[in-house]
Amino acid sequence: MSLPLTRKDLMIVNMGPQHPSMHGVLRLIVTLDGEDVIDCEPILGYLHRGMEKIAENRTIIQYLPYVTRWDYLATMFTEAITVNAPEFLENIQIPQRASYIRVIMLELSRIASHLLWLGPFMADLGAQTPFFYIFRERELIYDLFEAATGMRMMHNYFRIGGVAADLPYGWIDKCLDFCDYFLRGVIEYQQLITQNPIFLERVEGVGFISGEEAVNWGLSGPMLRASGIQWDLRKVDLYESYNQFDWKVQWQKEGDSLARYLVRIGEMRESIKIIQQAVEKIPGGPYENLEVRRFKKAKNSEWNDFEYRFLGKKPSPNFELSKQELYARVEAPKGELGIYLVGDDSLFPWRWKIRPPGFINLQILPQLVKKMKLADIMTILGSIDIIMGEVDR
Amino acid sequence: MQQGWLSNWLVKHEVVHRSLGFDHRGIETLQIKAEDWDSIAVILYVYGYNYLRSQCAYDVAPGGSLASVYHLTRIQYGIDNPEEVCIKVFAQKDNPRIPSVFWIWRSSDFQERESFDMVGISYDNHPRLKRILMPESWIGWPLRKDYITPNFYEIQDAH
């Protein structure tokens, strides 16, 4: 406990939960000595809905429409992990076309999420203009989502064994148009922001995290990569078809808020690269696995035989999770989104633990803001990139 | 039951544990007694498991024990297939106490608080062990299987 420097009494200030730069309903209890932050305690739970408990009495199909409410800005990732965990548990292969469609959707969603990080982050620093610019590009992504899935935010598009619907006619061309347009948009952002002296003054050296600290605090995603660790689950875990594209892990070694900004900007460009390659190479064929699962007891039953369970096109509503467990994860825009799934030979998961990246990344906040100025709390919190929907679940 | 190589390594160094085989992705799972967990956690950290990806607690069975699950990974420079291990520590429901690993892996800070909040495991030596998602005045452990939701009326009863 450090001692007050200027006054006898410290001031304890409450920030949030209804505060525009708290990114939802985070509440911070800040102990201040003048402008200096002595201590900070995050209070969570204002958006807690008991999603893990709810998962325990829903089938995966019933639960799917709900999961986009974890991280409501990177919705495709929540759906991806919700179908990936049962797929791994039951060894379900997905057709190549479905995998490509998933990659395209995931990367579009990553761009949308990073855009809606960039705008509010700049607004936290006092620059309002980018907040309105990002909605131009994000709008186009959501138009693409709407065309393919019928919904703009809460898509319910991923299915066990594939996706819910094929891409509509002409979608690929529109997607390519968006990529070209967006690359110009990124350049515009960089011209506007990256070299801006006021911006640099606010972010350079603020919220420094060393590589060792970042690993020890369990950070993931851009938070970890900005501290010099080249750790991207898309490269490490080789899920979906990410190994078929040519792209690089974005990382910086400085470990401050500027580095995190640069990593995210770089990731948007890499995502565009992945999307461009994926829409060029997208194979034909089914977009959903035609056979979902066989009888458990007759694993090697002959195809189309009496014992063979042939579950139509859609995943069966009584899709059973066998009595095994695993930890599945994807690289979401905010970091590692994981599910620890324990099956129980029943329709419902015995335990559905969500490992949200925002929740884990937020832990380091009190340490980062200590001995900084009050106004730096916004910068640091903004650069962590949290969404309370997934922090509180 | 088949033993993983980490289990063999621990046997060689006379560390008390029990192999639980492999999970569905082939990741070695070890069971460790609660009273040994703080010292074995240090051994694992020194060995190189520097990244606690996820800490989770669940109710093993109604009326059974509680489990605290740790997924550890070894992050090194330029490694493609990092080593992973899953540790399970079980605790009885009448007095669920497990040593905290906060002082080894900081990422267990909020996660152990959440496990305390949801299934009621007390993590010894955790600096701020209190409810995190539920209100502090809440009674009961919501993710236990024998939990009964208070004041929950079916909608047809609400006139």
mmCIF file of N, CA and C in Angstrom, chain A residues 41-42 44-45 48 52-53 56 88-89 91 215-220 229-231 233 236 324-329 336 340 350-351 353 355 359-360 363 391-393, chain B residues 23-25 50-51 53-60 62 69 71 73 75 77 80 82 84 88 104-107 109-111 114 118 130 132-134 142-145:
data_model
loop_
_atom_site.group_PDB
_atom_site.id
_atom_site.type_symbol
_atom_site.label_atom_id
_atom_site.label_comp_id
_atom_site.label_asym_id
_atom_site.label_seq_id
_atom_site.Cartn_x
_atom_site.Cartn_y
_atom_site.Cartn_z
ATOM 1 N N GLU A 41 -10.313 -0.938 -8.315
ATOM 2 C CA GLU A 41 -10.916 -2.251 -8.166
ATOM 3 C C GLU A 41 -12.090 -2.390 -9.125
ATOM 4 N N PRO A 42 -12.001 -3.301 -10.079
ATOM 5 C CA PRO A 42 -13.137 -3.502 -10.975
ATOM 6 C C PRO A 42 -14.255 -4.277 -10.281
ATOM 7 N N LEU A 44 -17.617 -6.378 -11.223
ATOM 8 C CA LEU A 44 -18.275 -6.968 -12.386
ATOM 9 C C LEU A 44 -19.659 -7.474 -12.017
ATOM 10 N N GLY A 45 -20.350 -7.988 -13.009
ATOM 11 C CA GLY A 45 -21.574 -8.721 -12.736
ATOM 12 C C GLY A 45 -22.842 -7.977 -13.044
ATOM 13 N N HIS A 48 -24.574 -9.977 -15.738
ATOM 14 C CA HIS A 48 -24.508 -11.427 -15.570
ATOM 15 C C HIS A 48 -25.875 -12.051 -15.813
ATOM 16 N N GLU A 52 -23.713 -19.930 -18.372
ATOM 17 C CA GLU A 52 -23.199 -21.293 -18.221
ATOM 18 C C GLU A 52 -24.270 -22.183 -17.605
ATOM 19 N N LYS A 53 -25.023 -21.637 -16.687
ATOM 20 C CA LYS A 53 -26.117 -22.393 -16.085
ATOM 21 C C LYS A 53 -27.197 -22.670 -17.122
ATOM 22 N N GLU A 56 -26.597 -25.551 -19.373
ATOM 23 C CA GLU A 56 -26.693 -26.884 -18.808
ATOM 24 C C GLU A 56 -28.078 -27.505 -18.955
ATOM 25 N N PHE A 88 -15.690 -31.287 -32.171
ATOM 26 C CA PHE A 88 -14.479 -31.991 -31.747
ATOM 27 C C PHE A 88 -14.840 -33.167 -30.860
ATOM 28 N N LEU A 89 -15.828 -32.952 -29.984
ATOM 29 C CA LEU A 89 -16.185 -33.999 -29.034
ATOM 30 C C LEU A 89 -16.724 -35.225 -29.762
ATOM 31 N N ASN A 91 -16.138 -35.877 -33.073
ATOM 32 C CA ASN A 91 -15.343 -36.137 -34.281
ATOM 33 C C ASN A 91 -16.121 -35.891 -35.563
ATOM 34 N N VAL A 215 2.195 -13.259 -20.310
ATOM 35 C CA VAL A 215 1.964 -14.700 -20.246
ATOM 36 C C VAL A 215 1.449 -15.086 -18.868
ATOM 37 N N ASN A 216 2.056 -14.505 -17.841
ATOM 38 C CA ASN A 216 1.670 -14.868 -16.478
ATOM 39 C C ASN A 216 0.231 -14.475 -16.168
ATOM 40 N N TRP A 217 -0.210 -13.344 -16.700
ATOM 41 C CA TRP A 217 -1.591 -12.924 -16.469
ATOM 42 C C TRP A 217 -2.561 -13.626 -17.402
ATOM 43 N N GLY A 218 -2.057 -14.507 -18.235
ATOM 44 C CA GLY A 218 -2.930 -15.280 -19.101
ATOM 45 C C GLY A 218 -3.556 -14.472 -20.216
ATOM 46 N N LEU A 219 -2.947 -13.366 -20.603
ATOM 47 C CA LEU A 219 -3.528 -12.545 -21.660
ATOM 48 C C LEU A 219 -3.501 -13.318 -22.971
ATOM 49 N N SER A 220 -4.337 -12.906 -23.891
ATOM 50 C CA SER A 220 -4.353 -13.569 -25.184
ATOM 51 C C SER A 220 -4.759 -12.553 -26.240
ATOM 52 N N ILE A 229 4.952 -11.631 -27.905
ATOM 53 C CA ILE A 229 4.768 -13.075 -27.982
ATOM 54 C C ILE A 229 4.005 -13.377 -29.269
ATOM 55 N N GLN A 230 4.595 -14.185 -30.120
ATOM 56 C CA GLN A 230 3.923 -14.511 -31.387
ATOM 57 C C GLN A 230 3.022 -15.704 -31.159
ATOM 58 N N TRP A 231 1.872 -15.443 -30.609
ATOM 59 C CA TRP A 231 0.959 -16.522 -30.214
ATOM 60 C C TRP A 231 -0.389 -16.237 -30.832
ATOM 61 N N LEU A 233 -3.716 -18.448 -32.155
ATOM 62 C CA LEU A 233 -4.254 -19.803 -32.196
ATOM 63 C C LEU A 233 -4.561 -20.253 -33.614
ATOM 64 N N VAL A 236 -1.318 -21.721 -34.205
ATOM 65 C CA VAL A 236 -0.897 -22.747 -33.253
ATOM 66 C C VAL A 236 -1.805 -23.967 -33.334
ATOM 67 N N GLN A 324 -17.439 -37.457 -22.419
ATOM 68 C CA GLN A 324 -16.025 -37.134 -22.545
ATOM 69 C C GLN A 324 -15.890 -35.657 -22.258
ATOM 70 N N GLU A 325 -14.662 -35.177 -22.284
ATOM 71 C CA GLU A 325 -14.489 -33.753 -22.051
ATOM 72 C C GLU A 325 -13.371 -33.226 -22.928
ATOM 73 N N LEU A 326 -13.414 -31.957 -23.181
ATOM 74 C CA LEU A 326 -12.323 -31.342 -23.917
ATOM 75 C C LEU A 326 -12.364 -29.837 -23.699
ATOM 76 N N TYR A 327 -11.262 -29.224 -24.044
ATOM 77 C CA TYR A 327 -11.181 -27.764 -24.006
ATOM 78 C C TYR A 327 -10.939 -27.299 -25.436
ATOM 79 N N ALA A 328 -11.936 -26.672 -26.043
ATOM 80 C CA ALA A 328 -11.802 -26.186 -27.415
ATOM 81 C C ALA A 328 -11.645 -24.680 -27.388
ATOM 82 N N ARG A 329 -10.949 -24.144 -28.356
ATOM 83 C CA ARG A 329 -10.759 -22.682 -28.352
ATOM 84 C C ARG A 329 -10.578 -22.181 -29.773
ATOM 85 N N GLU A 336 -8.264 -15.426 -26.788
ATOM 86 C CA GLU A 336 -8.634 -16.837 -26.849
ATOM 87 C C GLU A 336 -10.026 -17.045 -26.281
ATOM 88 N N TYR A 340 -14.753 -25.168 -22.183
ATOM 89 C CA TYR A 340 -14.430 -26.437 -21.544
ATOM 90 C C TYR A 340 -15.736 -27.197 -21.431
ATOM 91 N N TRP A 350 -22.905 -31.378 -19.446
ATOM 92 C CA TRP A 350 -22.823 -31.406 -17.986
ATOM 93 C C TRP A 350 -22.217 -30.110 -17.478
ATOM 94 N N ARG A 351 -21.179 -29.647 -18.158
ATOM 95 C CA ARG A 351 -20.581 -28.369 -17.789
ATOM 96 C C ARG A 351 -20.188 -27.688 -19.074
ATOM 97 N N LYS A 353 -18.191 -24.515 -19.655
ATOM 98 C CA LYS A 353 -17.436 -23.380 -19.131
ATOM 99 C C LYS A 353 -16.975 -22.512 -20.292
ATOM 100 N N ARG A 355 -14.579 -19.596 -21.539
ATOM 101 C CA ARG A 355 -13.360 -18.886 -21.184
ATOM 102 C C ARG A 355 -13.311 -17.650 -22.066
ATOM 103 N N PHE A 359 -12.743 -11.280 -20.143
ATOM 104 C CA PHE A 359 -12.731 -11.510 -18.690
ATOM 105 C C PHE A 359 -11.302 -11.702 -18.201
ATOM 106 N N ILE A 360 -10.522 -12.488 -18.934
ATOM 107 C CA ILE A 360 -9.157 -12.779 -18.514
ATOM 108 C C ILE A 360 -8.275 -11.553 -18.742
ATOM 109 N N GLN A 363 -8.291 -8.671 -16.069
ATOM 110 C CA GLN A 363 -7.677 -8.842 -14.743
ATOM 111 C C GLN A 363 -6.478 -7.957 -14.521
ATOM 112 N N VAL A 391 -17.672 -10.567 -20.547
ATOM 113 C CA VAL A 391 -17.002 -10.542 -19.253
ATOM 114 C C VAL A 391 -17.956 -11.075 -18.179
ATOM 115 N N ASP A 392 -19.201 -10.613 -18.219
ATOM 116 C CA ASP A 392 -20.151 -11.022 -17.195
ATOM 117 C C ASP A 392 -20.933 -12.272 -17.557
ATOM 118 N N ARG A 393 -21.117 -12.499 -18.811
ATOM 119 C CA ARG A 393 -21.869 -13.666 -19.307
ATOM 120 C C ARG A 393 -23.223 -13.800 -18.658
ATOM 121 N N ASP B 23 -7.781 -36.439 -22.268
ATOM 122 C CA ASP B 23 -9.113 -35.954 -22.632
ATOM 123 C C ASP B 23 -9.331 -36.201 -24.124
ATOM 124 N N HIS B 24 -10.442 -35.694 -24.655
ATOM 125 C CA HIS B 24 -10.792 -36.091 -26.006
ATOM 126 C C HIS B 24 -9.809 -35.580 -27.064
ATOM 127 N N ARG B 25 -9.082 -34.529 -26.779
ATOM 128 C CA ARG B 25 -8.108 -34.038 -27.744
ATOM 129 C C ARG B 25 -6.734 -34.643 -27.517
ATOM 130 N N ASN B 50 4.022 -22.034 -18.197
ATOM 131 C CA ASN B 50 3.952 -20.650 -17.743
ATOM 132 C C ASN B 50 2.604 -19.994 -18.045
ATOM 133 N N TYR B 51 1.700 -20.689 -18.703
ATOM 134 C CA TYR B 51 0.474 -20.048 -19.194
ATOM 135 C C TYR B 51 -0.725 -20.844 -18.704
ATOM 136 N N ARG B 53 -4.270 -21.207 -19.152
ATOM 137 C CA ARG B 53 -5.254 -20.719 -20.118
ATOM 138 C C ARG B 53 -6.606 -20.584 -19.472
ATOM 139 N N SER B 54 -6.961 -21.571 -18.701
ATOM 140 C CA SER B 54 -8.333 -21.564 -18.199
ATOM 141 C C SER B 54 -8.385 -22.297 -16.878
ATOM 142 N N GLN B 55 -9.109 -21.735 -15.963
ATOM 143 C CA GLN B 55 -9.372 -22.411 -14.704
ATOM 144 C C GLN B 55 -10.875 -22.539 -14.609
ATOM 145 N N CYS B 56 -11.325 -23.700 -14.259
ATOM 146 C CA CYS B 56 -12.760 -23.956 -14.296
ATOM 147 C C CYS B 56 -13.107 -24.835 -13.112
ATOM 148 N N ALA B 57 -14.286 -24.671 -12.585
ATOM 149 C CA ALA B 57 -14.723 -25.562 -11.523
ATOM 150 C C ALA B 57 -16.063 -26.150 -11.918
ATOM 151 N N TYR B 58 -16.278 -27.400 -11.551
ATOM 152 C CA TYR B 58 -17.594 -27.973 -11.827
ATOM 153 C C TYR B 58 -17.965 -28.969 -10.751
ATOM 154 N N ASP B 59 -19.232 -29.262 -10.746
ATOM 155 C CA ASP B 59 -19.788 -30.195 -9.787
ATOM 156 C C ASP B 59 -19.738 -31.570 -10.438
ATOM 157 N N VAL B 60 -19.011 -32.505 -9.827
ATOM 158 C CA VAL B 60 -18.799 -33.794 -10.480
ATOM 159 C C VAL B 60 -20.091 -34.590 -10.530
ATOM 160 N N PRO B 62 -24.261 -34.796 -8.395
ATOM 161 C CA PRO B 62 -25.072 -34.290 -7.299
ATOM 162 C C PRO B 62 -24.730 -35.065 -6.031
ATOM 163 N N VAL B 69 -10.445 -27.387 -12.335
ATOM 164 C CA VAL B 69 -9.700 -27.862 -13.498
ATOM 165 C C VAL B 69 -8.796 -26.750 -13.996
ATOM 166 N N HIS B 71 -6.067 -25.694 -17.054
ATOM 167 C CA HIS B 71 -5.476 -26.017 -18.351
ATOM 168 C C HIS B 71 -4.195 -25.212 -18.498
ATOM 169 N N THR B 73 -0.402 -24.472 -20.311
ATOM 170 C CA THR B 73 0.302 -24.547 -21.590
ATOM 171 C C THR B 73 1.699 -23.983 -21.392
ATOM 172 N N ILE B 75 4.265 -21.815 -23.188
ATOM 173 C CA ILE B 75 4.508 -20.924 -24.314
ATOM 174 C C ILE B 75 5.998 -20.667 -24.399
ATOM 175 N N TYR B 77 9.249 -19.454 -27.296
ATOM 176 C CA TYR B 77 9.485 -18.775 -28.555
ATOM 177 C C TYR B 77 9.629 -19.796 -29.684
ATOM 178 N N ASP B 80 5.756 -24.720 -32.294
ATOM 179 C CA ASP B 80 4.498 -24.892 -33.003
ATOM 180 C C ASP B 80 3.484 -25.701 -32.214
ATOM 181 N N PRO B 82 2.793 -26.492 -28.725
ATOM 182 C CA PRO B 82 3.138 -26.298 -27.318
ATOM 183 C C PRO B 82 2.592 -27.430 -26.462
ATOM 184 N N GLU B 84 0.738 -29.153 -23.496
ATOM 185 C CA GLU B 84 -0.424 -28.788 -22.702
ATOM 186 C C GLU B 84 -0.666 -29.862 -21.677
ATOM 187 N N LYS B 88 -6.559 -31.700 -12.537
ATOM 188 C CA LYS B 88 -7.825 -31.659 -11.804
ATOM 189 C C LYS B 88 -7.548 -31.834 -10.328
ATOM 190 N N ILE B 104 1.229 -17.928 -8.424
ATOM 191 C CA ILE B 104 2.055 -18.551 -9.466
ATOM 192 C C ILE B 104 1.585 -18.075 -10.833
ATOM 193 N N TRP B 105 0.298 -18.265 -11.101
ATOM 194 C CA TRP B 105 -0.266 -17.792 -12.356
ATOM 195 C C TRP B 105 -1.301 -16.733 -12.036
ATOM 196 N N ARG B 106 -1.006 -15.495 -12.385
ATOM 197 C CA ARG B 106 -1.914 -14.399 -12.060
ATOM 198 C C ARG B 106 -3.261 -14.536 -12.768
ATOM 199 N N SER B 107 -3.293 -15.260 -13.876
ATOM 200 C CA SER B 107 -4.554 -15.325 -14.624
ATOM 201 C C SER B 107 -5.628 -16.069 -13.847
ATOM 202 N N ASP B 109 -6.688 -15.135 -11.057
ATOM 203 C CA ASP B 109 -7.300 -14.164 -10.144
ATOM 204 C C ASP B 109 -8.825 -14.162 -10.258
ATOM 205 N N PHE B 110 -9.340 -13.684 -11.387
ATOM 206 C CA PHE B 110 -10.793 -13.619 -11.557
ATOM 207 C C PHE B 110 -11.402 -15.003 -11.689
ATOM 208 N N GLN B 111 -10.645 -15.915 -12.293
ATOM 209 C CA GLN B 111 -11.242 -17.227 -12.558
ATOM 210 C C GLN B 111 -11.478 -17.998 -11.268
ATOM 211 N N GLU B 114 -14.411 -16.555 -9.712
ATOM 212 C CA GLU B 114 -15.641 -17.017 -10.351
ATOM 213 C C GLU B 114 -15.980 -18.433 -9.885
ATOM 214 N N MET B 118 -19.387 -19.475 -8.188
ATOM 215 C CA MET B 118 -20.343 -20.359 -8.844
ATOM 216 C C MET B 118 -20.500 -21.723 -8.180
ATOM 217 N N LYS B 130 -13.867 -13.220 -3.104
ATOM 218 C CA LYS B 130 -15.261 -12.868 -2.819
ATOM 219 C C LYS B 130 -16.039 -13.028 -4.105
ATOM 220 N N ILE B 132 -17.841 -12.542 -7.514
ATOM 221 C CA ILE B 132 -17.436 -11.624 -8.584
ATOM 222 C C ILE B 132 -18.593 -11.318 -9.522
ATOM 223 N N LEU B 133 -19.373 -12.313 -9.920
ATOM 224 C CA LEU B 133 -20.461 -12.057 -10.864
ATOM 225 C C LEU B 133 -21.803 -11.923 -10.158
ATOM 226 N N MET B 134 -22.024 -12.730 -9.142
ATOM 227 C CA MET B 134 -23.271 -12.617 -8.399
ATOM 228 C C MET B 134 -23.140 -11.498 -7.370
ATOM 229 N N PRO B 142 -24.564 -21.166 -7.453
ATOM 230 C CA PRO B 142 -25.478 -21.392 -8.578
ATOM 231 C C PRO B 142 -25.110 -22.542 -9.505
ATOM 232 N N LEU B 143 -23.842 -22.845 -9.700
ATOM 233 C CA LEU B 143 -23.530 -23.883 -10.673
ATOM 234 C C LEU B 143 -23.416 -25.271 -10.050
ATOM 235 N N ARG B 144 -23.731 -25.402 -8.789
ATOM 236 C CA ARG B 144 -23.806 -26.751 -8.243
ATOM 237 C C ARG B 144 -25.080 -27.405 -8.749
ATOM 238 N N LYS B 145 -24.996 -28.724 -8.885
ATOM 239 C CA LYS B 145 -26.149 -29.416 -9.466
ATOM 240 C C LYS B 145 -27.332 -29.472 -8.505
#
